[in-house]
Coordinates of C-alpha atoms in Angstrom, one line a residue:
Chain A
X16 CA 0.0 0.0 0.0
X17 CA 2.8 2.7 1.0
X18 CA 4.1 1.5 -2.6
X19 CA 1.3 2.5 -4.0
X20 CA 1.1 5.9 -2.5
X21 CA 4.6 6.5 -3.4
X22 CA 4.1 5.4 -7.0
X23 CA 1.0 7.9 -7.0
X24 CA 2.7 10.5 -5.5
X25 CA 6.1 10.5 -7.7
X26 CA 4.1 10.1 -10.7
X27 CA 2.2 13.4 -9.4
X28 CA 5.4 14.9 -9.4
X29 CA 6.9 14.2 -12.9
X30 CA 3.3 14.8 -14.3
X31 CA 2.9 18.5 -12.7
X32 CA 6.4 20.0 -12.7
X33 CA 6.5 20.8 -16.2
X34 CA 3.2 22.5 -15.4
X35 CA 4.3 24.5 -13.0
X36 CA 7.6 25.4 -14.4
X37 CA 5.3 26.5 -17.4
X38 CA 3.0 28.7 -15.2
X39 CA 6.0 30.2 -13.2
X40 CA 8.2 31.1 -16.5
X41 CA 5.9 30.9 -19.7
X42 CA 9.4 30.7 -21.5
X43 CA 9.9 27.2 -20.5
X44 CA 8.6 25.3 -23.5
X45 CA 11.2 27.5 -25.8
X46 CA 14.3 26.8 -24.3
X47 CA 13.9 23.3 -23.0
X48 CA 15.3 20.6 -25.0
X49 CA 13.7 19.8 -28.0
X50 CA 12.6 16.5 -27.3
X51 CA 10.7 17.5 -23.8
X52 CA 9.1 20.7 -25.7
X53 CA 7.4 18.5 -28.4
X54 CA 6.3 16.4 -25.2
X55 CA 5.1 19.3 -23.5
X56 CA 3.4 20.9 -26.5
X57 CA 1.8 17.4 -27.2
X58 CA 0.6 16.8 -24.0
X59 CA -0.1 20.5 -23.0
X60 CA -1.1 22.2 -26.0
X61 CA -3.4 24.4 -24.5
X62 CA -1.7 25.7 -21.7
X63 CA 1.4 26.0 -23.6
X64 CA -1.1 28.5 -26.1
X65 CA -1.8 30.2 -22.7
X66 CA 1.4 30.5 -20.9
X67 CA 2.5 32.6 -23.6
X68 CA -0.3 35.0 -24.1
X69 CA 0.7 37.1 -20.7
X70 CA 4.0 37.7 -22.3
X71 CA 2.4 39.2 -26.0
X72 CA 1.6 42.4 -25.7
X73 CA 2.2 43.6 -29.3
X74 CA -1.6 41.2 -29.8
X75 CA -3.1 45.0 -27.9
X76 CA -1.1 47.6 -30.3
X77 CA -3.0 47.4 -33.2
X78 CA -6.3 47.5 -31.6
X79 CA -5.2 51.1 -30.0
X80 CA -3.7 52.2 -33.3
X81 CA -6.7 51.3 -35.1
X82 CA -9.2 53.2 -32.3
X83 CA -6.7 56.2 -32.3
X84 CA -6.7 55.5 -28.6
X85 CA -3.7 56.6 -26.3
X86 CA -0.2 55.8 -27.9
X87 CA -0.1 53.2 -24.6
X88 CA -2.0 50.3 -24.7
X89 CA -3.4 49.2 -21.3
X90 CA -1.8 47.4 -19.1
X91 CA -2.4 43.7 -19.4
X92 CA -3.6 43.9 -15.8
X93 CA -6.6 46.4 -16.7
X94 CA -7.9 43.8 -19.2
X95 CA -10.2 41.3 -18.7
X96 CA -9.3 37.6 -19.0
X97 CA -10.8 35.5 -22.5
X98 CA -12.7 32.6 -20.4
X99 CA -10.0 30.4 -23.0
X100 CA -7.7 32.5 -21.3
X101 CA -8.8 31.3 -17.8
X102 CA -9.5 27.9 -18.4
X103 CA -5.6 28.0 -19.0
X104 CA -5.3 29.6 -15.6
X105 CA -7.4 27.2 -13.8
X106 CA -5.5 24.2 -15.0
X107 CA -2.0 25.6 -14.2
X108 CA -4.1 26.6 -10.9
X109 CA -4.8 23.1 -9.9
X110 CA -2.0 21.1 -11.3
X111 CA 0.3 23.5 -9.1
X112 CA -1.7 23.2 -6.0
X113 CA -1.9 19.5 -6.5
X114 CA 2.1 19.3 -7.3
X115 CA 3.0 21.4 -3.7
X116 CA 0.4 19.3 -2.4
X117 CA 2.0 16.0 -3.0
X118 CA 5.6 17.5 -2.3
X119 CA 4.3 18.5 0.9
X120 CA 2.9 14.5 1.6
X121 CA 5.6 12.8 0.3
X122 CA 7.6 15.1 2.6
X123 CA 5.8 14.3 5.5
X124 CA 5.4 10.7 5.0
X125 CA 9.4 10.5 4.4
X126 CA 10.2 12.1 7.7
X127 CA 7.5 9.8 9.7
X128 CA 9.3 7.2 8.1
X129 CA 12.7 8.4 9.3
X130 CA 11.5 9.6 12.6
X131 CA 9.2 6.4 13.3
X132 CA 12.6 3.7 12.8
X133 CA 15.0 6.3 15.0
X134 CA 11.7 5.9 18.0
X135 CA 12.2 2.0 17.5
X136 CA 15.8 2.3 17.1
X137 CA 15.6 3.9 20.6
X138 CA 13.3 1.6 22.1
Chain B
X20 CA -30.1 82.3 16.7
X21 CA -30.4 81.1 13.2
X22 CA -26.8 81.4 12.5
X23 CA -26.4 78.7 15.7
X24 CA -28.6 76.4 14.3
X25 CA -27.0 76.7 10.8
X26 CA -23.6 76.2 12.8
X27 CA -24.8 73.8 14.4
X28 CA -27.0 70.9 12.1
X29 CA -25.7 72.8 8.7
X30 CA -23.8 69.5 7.9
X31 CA -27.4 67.8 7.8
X32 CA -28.2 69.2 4.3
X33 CA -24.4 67.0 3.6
X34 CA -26.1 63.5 4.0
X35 CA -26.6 61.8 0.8
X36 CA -29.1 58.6 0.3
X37 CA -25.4 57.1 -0.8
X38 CA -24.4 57.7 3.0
X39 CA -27.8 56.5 4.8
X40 CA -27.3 53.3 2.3
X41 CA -23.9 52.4 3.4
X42 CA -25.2 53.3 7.5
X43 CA -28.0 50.4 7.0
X44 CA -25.6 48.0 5.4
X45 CA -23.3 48.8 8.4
X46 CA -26.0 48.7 10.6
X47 CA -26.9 44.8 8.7
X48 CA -23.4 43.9 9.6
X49 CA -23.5 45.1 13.1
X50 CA -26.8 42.8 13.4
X51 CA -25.3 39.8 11.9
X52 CA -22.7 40.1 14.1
X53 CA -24.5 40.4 17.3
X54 CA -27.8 38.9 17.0
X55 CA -27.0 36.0 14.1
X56 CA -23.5 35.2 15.5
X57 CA -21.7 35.7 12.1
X58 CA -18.1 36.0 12.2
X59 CA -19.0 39.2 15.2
X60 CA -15.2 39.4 15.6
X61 CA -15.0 41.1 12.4
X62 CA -18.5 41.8 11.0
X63 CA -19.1 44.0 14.0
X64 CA -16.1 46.0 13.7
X65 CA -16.6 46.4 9.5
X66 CA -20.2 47.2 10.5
X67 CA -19.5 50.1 12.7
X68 CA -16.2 51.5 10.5
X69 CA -19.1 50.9 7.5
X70 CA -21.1 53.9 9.4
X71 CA -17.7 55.2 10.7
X72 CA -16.3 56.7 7.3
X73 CA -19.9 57.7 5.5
X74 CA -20.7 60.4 7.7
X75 CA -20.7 63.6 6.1
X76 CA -17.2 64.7 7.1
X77 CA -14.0 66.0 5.6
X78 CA -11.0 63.4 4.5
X79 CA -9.1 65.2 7.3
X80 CA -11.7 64.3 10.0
X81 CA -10.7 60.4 9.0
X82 CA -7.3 60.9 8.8
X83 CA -6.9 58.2 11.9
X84 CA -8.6 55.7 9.5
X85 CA -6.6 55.8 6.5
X86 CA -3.3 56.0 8.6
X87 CA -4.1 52.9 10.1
X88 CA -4.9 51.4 6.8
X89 CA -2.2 52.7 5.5
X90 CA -0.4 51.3 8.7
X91 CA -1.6 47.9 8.4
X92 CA -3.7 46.9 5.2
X93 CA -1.5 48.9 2.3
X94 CA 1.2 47.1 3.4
X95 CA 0.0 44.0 4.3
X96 CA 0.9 44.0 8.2
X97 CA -2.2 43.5 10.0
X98 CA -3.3 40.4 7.8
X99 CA 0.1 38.9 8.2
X100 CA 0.4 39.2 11.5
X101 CA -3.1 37.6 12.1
X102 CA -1.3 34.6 10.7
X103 CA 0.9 34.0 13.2
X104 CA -2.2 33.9 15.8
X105 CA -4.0 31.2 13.2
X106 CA -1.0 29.9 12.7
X107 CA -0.6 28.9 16.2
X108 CA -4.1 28.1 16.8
X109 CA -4.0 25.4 13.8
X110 CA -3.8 21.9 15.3
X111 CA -2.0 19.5 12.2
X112 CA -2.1 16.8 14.4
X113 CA -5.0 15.1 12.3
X114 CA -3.4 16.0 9.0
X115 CA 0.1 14.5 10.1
X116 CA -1.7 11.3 10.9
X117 CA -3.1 10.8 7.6
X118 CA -1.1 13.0 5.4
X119 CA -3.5 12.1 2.6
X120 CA -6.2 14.1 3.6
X121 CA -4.0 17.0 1.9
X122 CA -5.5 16.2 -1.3
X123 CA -9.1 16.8 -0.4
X124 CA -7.2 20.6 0.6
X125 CA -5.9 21.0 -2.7
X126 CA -8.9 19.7 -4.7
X127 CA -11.5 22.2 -2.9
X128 CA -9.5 25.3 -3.9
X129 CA -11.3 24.4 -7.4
X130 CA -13.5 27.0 -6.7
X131 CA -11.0 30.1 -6.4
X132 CA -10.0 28.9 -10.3
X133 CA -13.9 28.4 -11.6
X134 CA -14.4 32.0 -9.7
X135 CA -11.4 33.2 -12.0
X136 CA -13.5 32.2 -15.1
X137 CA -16.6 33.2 -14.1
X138 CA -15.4 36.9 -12.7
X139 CA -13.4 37.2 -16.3
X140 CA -16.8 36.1 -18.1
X141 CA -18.4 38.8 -16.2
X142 CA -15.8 41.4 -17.9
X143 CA -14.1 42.6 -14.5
X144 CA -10.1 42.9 -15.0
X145 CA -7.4 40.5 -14.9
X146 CA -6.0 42.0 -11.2
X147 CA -10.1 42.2 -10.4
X148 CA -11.4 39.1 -11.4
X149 CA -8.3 37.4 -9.7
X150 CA -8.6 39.1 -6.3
X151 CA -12.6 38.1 -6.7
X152 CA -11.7 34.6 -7.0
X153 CA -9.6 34.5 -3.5
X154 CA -13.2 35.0 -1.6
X155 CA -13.4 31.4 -2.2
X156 CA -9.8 30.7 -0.5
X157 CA -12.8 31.3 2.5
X158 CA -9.2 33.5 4.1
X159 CA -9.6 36.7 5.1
X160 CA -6.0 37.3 5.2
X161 CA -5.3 35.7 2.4
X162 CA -7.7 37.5 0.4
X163 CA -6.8 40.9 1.9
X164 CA -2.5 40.4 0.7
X165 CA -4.2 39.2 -2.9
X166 CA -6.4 42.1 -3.5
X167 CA -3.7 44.5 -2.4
X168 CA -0.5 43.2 -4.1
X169 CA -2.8 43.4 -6.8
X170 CA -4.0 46.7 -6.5
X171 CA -8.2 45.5 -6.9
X172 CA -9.9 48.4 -6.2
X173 CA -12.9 46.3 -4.9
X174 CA -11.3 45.5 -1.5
X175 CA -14.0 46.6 1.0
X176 CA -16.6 44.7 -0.9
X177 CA -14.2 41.4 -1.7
X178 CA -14.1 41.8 2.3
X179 CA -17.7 42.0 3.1
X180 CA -18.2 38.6 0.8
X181 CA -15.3 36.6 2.4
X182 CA -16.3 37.1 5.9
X183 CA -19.9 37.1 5.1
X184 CA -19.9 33.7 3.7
X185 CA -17.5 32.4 5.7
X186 CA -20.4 33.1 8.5
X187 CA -22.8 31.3 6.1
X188 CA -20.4 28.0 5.8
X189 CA -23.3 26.4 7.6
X190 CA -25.7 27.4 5.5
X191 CA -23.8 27.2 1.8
X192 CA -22.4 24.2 2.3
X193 CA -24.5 21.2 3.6
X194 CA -27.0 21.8 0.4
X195 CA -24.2 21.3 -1.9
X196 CA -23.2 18.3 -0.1
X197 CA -26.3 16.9 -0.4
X198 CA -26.8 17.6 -3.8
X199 CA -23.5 15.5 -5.1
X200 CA -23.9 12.5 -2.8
X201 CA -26.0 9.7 -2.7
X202 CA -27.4 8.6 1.4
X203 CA -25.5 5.5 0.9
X204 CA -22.2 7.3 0.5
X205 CA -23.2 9.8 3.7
X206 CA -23.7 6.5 6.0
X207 CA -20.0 5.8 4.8
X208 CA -18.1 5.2 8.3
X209 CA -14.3 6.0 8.7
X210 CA -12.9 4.2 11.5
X211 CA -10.0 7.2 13.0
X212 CA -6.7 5.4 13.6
X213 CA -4.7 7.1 15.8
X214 CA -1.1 7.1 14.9
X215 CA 2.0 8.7 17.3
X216 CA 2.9 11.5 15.0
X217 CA 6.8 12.5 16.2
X218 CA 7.3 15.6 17.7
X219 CA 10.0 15.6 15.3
X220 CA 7.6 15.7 12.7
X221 CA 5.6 18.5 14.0
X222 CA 8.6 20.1 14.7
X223 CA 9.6 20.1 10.9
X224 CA 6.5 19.9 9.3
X225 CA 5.6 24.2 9.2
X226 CA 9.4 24.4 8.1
X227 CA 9.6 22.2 5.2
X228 CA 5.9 23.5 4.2
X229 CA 7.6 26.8 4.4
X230 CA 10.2 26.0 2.4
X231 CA 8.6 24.2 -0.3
X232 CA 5.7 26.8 -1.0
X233 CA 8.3 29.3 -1.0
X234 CA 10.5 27.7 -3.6
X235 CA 7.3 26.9 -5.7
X236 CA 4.4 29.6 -5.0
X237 CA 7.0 32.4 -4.0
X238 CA 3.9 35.3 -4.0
X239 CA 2.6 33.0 -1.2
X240 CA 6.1 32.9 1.0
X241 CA 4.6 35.8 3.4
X242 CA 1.3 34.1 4.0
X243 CA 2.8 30.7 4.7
X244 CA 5.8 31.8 6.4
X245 CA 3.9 34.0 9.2
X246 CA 1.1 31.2 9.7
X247 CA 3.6 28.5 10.1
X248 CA 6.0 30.2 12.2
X249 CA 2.7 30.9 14.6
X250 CA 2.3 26.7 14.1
X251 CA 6.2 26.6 15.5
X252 CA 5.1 28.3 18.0
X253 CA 2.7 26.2 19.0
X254 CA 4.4 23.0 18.4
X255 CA 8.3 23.8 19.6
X256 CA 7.0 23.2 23.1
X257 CA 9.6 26.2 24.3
X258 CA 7.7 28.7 23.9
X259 CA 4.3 28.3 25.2
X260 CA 3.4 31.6 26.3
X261 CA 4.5 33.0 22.9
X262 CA 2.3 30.5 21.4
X263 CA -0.7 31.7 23.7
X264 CA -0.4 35.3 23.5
X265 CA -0.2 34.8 19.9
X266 CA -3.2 32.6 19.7
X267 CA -5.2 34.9 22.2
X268 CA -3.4 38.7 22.6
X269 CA -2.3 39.2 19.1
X270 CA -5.0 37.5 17.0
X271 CA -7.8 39.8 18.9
X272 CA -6.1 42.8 18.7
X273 CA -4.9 42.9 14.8
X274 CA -8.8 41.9 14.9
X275 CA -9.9 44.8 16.3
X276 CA -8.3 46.9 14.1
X277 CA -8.8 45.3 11.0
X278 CA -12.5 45.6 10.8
X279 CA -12.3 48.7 11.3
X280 CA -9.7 49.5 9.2
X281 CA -11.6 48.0 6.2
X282 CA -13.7 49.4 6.4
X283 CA -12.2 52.7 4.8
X284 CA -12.3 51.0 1.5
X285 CA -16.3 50.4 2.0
X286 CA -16.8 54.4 1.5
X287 CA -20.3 54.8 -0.1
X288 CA -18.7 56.2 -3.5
X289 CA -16.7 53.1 -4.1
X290 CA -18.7 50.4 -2.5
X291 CA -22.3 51.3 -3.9
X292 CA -22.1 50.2 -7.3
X293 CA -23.5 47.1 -9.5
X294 CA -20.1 45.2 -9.5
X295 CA -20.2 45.2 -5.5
X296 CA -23.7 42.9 -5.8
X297 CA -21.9 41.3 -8.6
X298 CA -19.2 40.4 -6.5
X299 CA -21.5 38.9 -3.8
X300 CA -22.8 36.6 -6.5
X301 CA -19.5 35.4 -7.5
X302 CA -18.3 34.9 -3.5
X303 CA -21.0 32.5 -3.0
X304 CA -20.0 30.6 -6.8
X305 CA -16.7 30.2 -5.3
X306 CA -18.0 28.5 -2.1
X307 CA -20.3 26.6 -4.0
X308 CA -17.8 25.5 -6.2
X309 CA -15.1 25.1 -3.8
X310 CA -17.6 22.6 -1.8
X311 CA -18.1 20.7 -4.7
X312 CA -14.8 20.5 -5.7
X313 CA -13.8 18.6 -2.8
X314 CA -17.1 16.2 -2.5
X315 CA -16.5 15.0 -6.4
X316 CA -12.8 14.6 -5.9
X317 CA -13.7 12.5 -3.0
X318 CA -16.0 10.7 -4.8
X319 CA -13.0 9.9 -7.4
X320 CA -11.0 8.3 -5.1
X321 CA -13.8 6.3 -4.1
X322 CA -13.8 5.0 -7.4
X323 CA -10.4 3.3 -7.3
X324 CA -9.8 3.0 -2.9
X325 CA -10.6 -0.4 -1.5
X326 CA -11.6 2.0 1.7
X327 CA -14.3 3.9 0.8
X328 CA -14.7 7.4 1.9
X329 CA -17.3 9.5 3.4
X330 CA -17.4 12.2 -0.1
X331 CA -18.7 14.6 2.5
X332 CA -15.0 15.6 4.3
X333 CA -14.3 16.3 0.7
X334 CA -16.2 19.7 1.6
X335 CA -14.1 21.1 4.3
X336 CA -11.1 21.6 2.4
X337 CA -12.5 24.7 1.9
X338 CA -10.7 27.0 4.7
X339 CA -13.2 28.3 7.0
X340 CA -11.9 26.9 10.3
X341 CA -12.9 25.3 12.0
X342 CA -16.9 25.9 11.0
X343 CA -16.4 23.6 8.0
X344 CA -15.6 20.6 9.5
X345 CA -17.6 21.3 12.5
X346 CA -20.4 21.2 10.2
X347 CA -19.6 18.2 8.1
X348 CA -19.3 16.4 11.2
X349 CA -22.7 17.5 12.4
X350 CA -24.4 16.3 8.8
X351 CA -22.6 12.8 9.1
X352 CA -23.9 12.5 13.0
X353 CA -27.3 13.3 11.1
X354 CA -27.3 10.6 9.1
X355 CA -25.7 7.8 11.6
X356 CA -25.1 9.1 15.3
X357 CA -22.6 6.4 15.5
X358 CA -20.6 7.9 12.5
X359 CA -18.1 10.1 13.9
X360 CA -16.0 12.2 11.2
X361 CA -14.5 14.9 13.2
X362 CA -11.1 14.3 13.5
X363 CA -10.8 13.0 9.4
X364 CA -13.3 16.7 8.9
X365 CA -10.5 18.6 11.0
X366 CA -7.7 17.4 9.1
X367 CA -9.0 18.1 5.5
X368 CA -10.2 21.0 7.1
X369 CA -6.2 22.8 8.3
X370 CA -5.1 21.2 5.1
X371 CA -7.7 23.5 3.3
X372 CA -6.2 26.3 5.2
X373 CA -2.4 25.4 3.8
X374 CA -3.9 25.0 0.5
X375 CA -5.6 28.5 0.7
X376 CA -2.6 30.3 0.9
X377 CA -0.9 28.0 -2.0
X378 CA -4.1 28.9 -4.1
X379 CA -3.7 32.7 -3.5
X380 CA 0.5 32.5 -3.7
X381 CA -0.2 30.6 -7.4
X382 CA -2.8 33.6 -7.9
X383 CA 0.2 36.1 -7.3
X384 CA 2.9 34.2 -8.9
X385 CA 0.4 34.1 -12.3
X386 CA -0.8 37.6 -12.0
X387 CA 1.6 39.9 -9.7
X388 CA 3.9 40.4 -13.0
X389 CA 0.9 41.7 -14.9
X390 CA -0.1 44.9 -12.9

């Protein structure tokens, strides 16, 4: 059984990593190797689509040119999400709060282990 | 004579139906508070700063107000430091036993992320629709350092829905539950077995959470750091009367002052507007969804576990602690008095409260860049 959970909970881990490394630094997917971004693009398409759009600020410019707004587009903040946009969100959302999760598990279930054999050791 | 009476009730003819508005939503709050019991810690201190800061006087009159909010909210003090007073109330004692129950945490934040959506749909900003979801991290704190680091101007009302529903956890949630499972799966009984959790462990456990948030959710390094160094507190076994005035003499006194000290953002020409209903709605989506997030992933693992699991502790991975499980464990004694759920309700339930703050930390980490 505490195979099992490990099993689970590393596969957890080399599942959601790429997923967060993705949500922390949309740049990932470009510079990792070759082989891994065709993995992650294939597996990940659309959050790989999403990851990028915070850092594409040029898609606003011609909007504001064509409008004759001001010469600054808004700040990305000041616009509202696409809901293809935040389904992008809420998946990166969830995988990272399911990767610290099982980090955190697999942390605690380690030291248990650890601290549980130095109490019989002692006894 | 006349020029005494104009002297004296001239500000009268000041009072706008924008003021007396905001003084019966105070006075609402002020009756929650005292005669409903909901959340009166803080609803009774929002209520009366509600009234406080719509009376018909100059800025400079309030000037006590906003230097306290500048004091403690702008910056993020007062929440932070209410942290270390949860921190050291929070008893992980259930959750070290069966580390597992994290996942039920992780799975009920679903909500803040559905919220996200739904708040984008309804055409509020990035930095707004994302400080909007956090009502459904059911964390005050937590949702006070979101909407500030990213500069929402809808505090006071994201306020009012947090602690507002948080009140209404017994009312929000046992419909839901009922709703997504079966009566066969709310007779489900989980036997507790007690394990001796190290002291080692407890010990370690707030610094390696600490440490591995921080390294992967840095926005939410504040947050965790200052709730588990309260749980250090608490668990050292050094410091026990740290650990008490932290839990008792700190906690009520940021408390004090951070009711009223919101309620400087809940200033009639900011908080009366469509969006501030609208923002009510999507507090109790998030809630909704949150509950339901953690009953269906429940029910998932059901699916595969040769030990079946009662779907309903699924719903108090949502933060609001300790109503949640209290609650949970109430509808399960409902069903079967012999089916006892508390301590299994209390550990999904602090391991809502970590998750929370990992929820709002991702939130920054996604969003902080972008304002």
């Amino acid at each position: 059984m505490k195979k099992k959970i490990f099993a689970v909970l590393a596969a957890l881990l080399i599942l959601l990593t790429p997923l967060c490394a993705l949500a922390d630094n949309p740049d990932a997917v470009e510079t990792c190797p070759p082989m891994v971004q065709s993995q992650l693009e294939a597996a990940e398409g659309s959050i790989t689509e999403n990851a990028e759009i915070p850092e594409a600020p040029e898609a606003a410019e011609p909007v504001s040119e064509e409008e004759g707004a001001s010469e600054t587009s808004p700040a990305k903040g000041d616009q509202a999400l696409s809901f293809g946009e935040s389904l992008g969100y809420m998946l990166k959302g969830m995988a990272g709060i399911f990767l610290v999760t099982a980090i955190i598990i697999l942390a605690v279930v380690l030291l248990e282990k650890i601290g549980g054999k130095k109490k019989d050791g002692q006894a | 004579m006349a020029d005494f009476f104009q002297s004296l009730l001239g500000n009268v003819t000041n009072v706008t139906w924008q003021m007396a508005v905001m003084w019966a939503i105070g006075a609402l709050l002020i009756y929650l508070a005292i005669k409903k019991d909901m959340e009166p810690s803080l609803l009774l201190p929002m209520g009366f700063g509600a009234i406080l800061v719509n009376l018909p006087v100059g800025s400079e009159a309030l000037a006590p107000i906003k230097t306290l909010f500048d004091a403690g909210i702008e910056n993020e003090l007062f929440p932070l430091l209410l942290f270390i007073g949860i921190g050291a109330m929070c008893d992980f004692g259930p959750l070290l036993n069966d580390p597992k129950l994290m996942l039920f945490g992780a799975a009920a934040q679903f909500g803040i992320f559905f919220t996200l959506s739904m708040a984008s749909v309804f055409g509020f900003s990035l930095r707004d629709a994302a400080s909007i979801a956090v009502i459904g991290a059911a964390d005050g704190p937590t949702s006070i350092v979101v909407a500030q680091q990213l500069r929402s101007g809808y505090l006071g009302a994201i306020m009012v829905a947090a602690y507002s529903y948080m009140a209404l956890v017994p009312i929000v949630q046992p419909p839901v539950i009922r709703l997504l499972t079966t009566k066969k799966e709310r007779l489900i009984r989980m036997p507790y077995e007690q394990k001796n959790v190290s002291k080692t462990t407890r010990i370690l456990f707030p610094i390696i959470v600490t440490m591995v948030v921080g390294i992967i959710a840095p926005g939410a390094v504040a947050l965790i750091g200052f709730l588990m160094f309260g749980n250090l507190l608490r668990e050292c076994g050094v410091l026990d009367s740290l650990s008490e005035t932290a839990q008792k003499v700190l906690a009520n006194l940021i408390t004090l002052f951070l009711g009223l000290t919101i309620a400087w953002r809940m200033q009639a020409a900011a908080f009366l507007s469509p969006q501030t209903l609208l923002i009510l709605l999507l507090g109790l989506i998030a809630f909704v969804f949150d509950t339901a997030g953690g009953v269906i992933f429940a029910k998932a693992i059901n699916l595969f576990a040769k030990k079946k699991i009662n779907p309903m502790i699924g719903a108090c991975g949502i933060s609001a602690f300790p109503m949640s499980s209290r609650v949970v464990h109430k509808m399960g004694l409902k069903e079967d008095p012999q089916n006892f759920l508390l301590m299994h309700t209390v550990g999904v339930n602090v391991s809502g409260q970590i998750a929370s703050v990992i929820a709002g930390g991702l939130i920054l980490s996604f969003f902080a860049g972008l304002v």
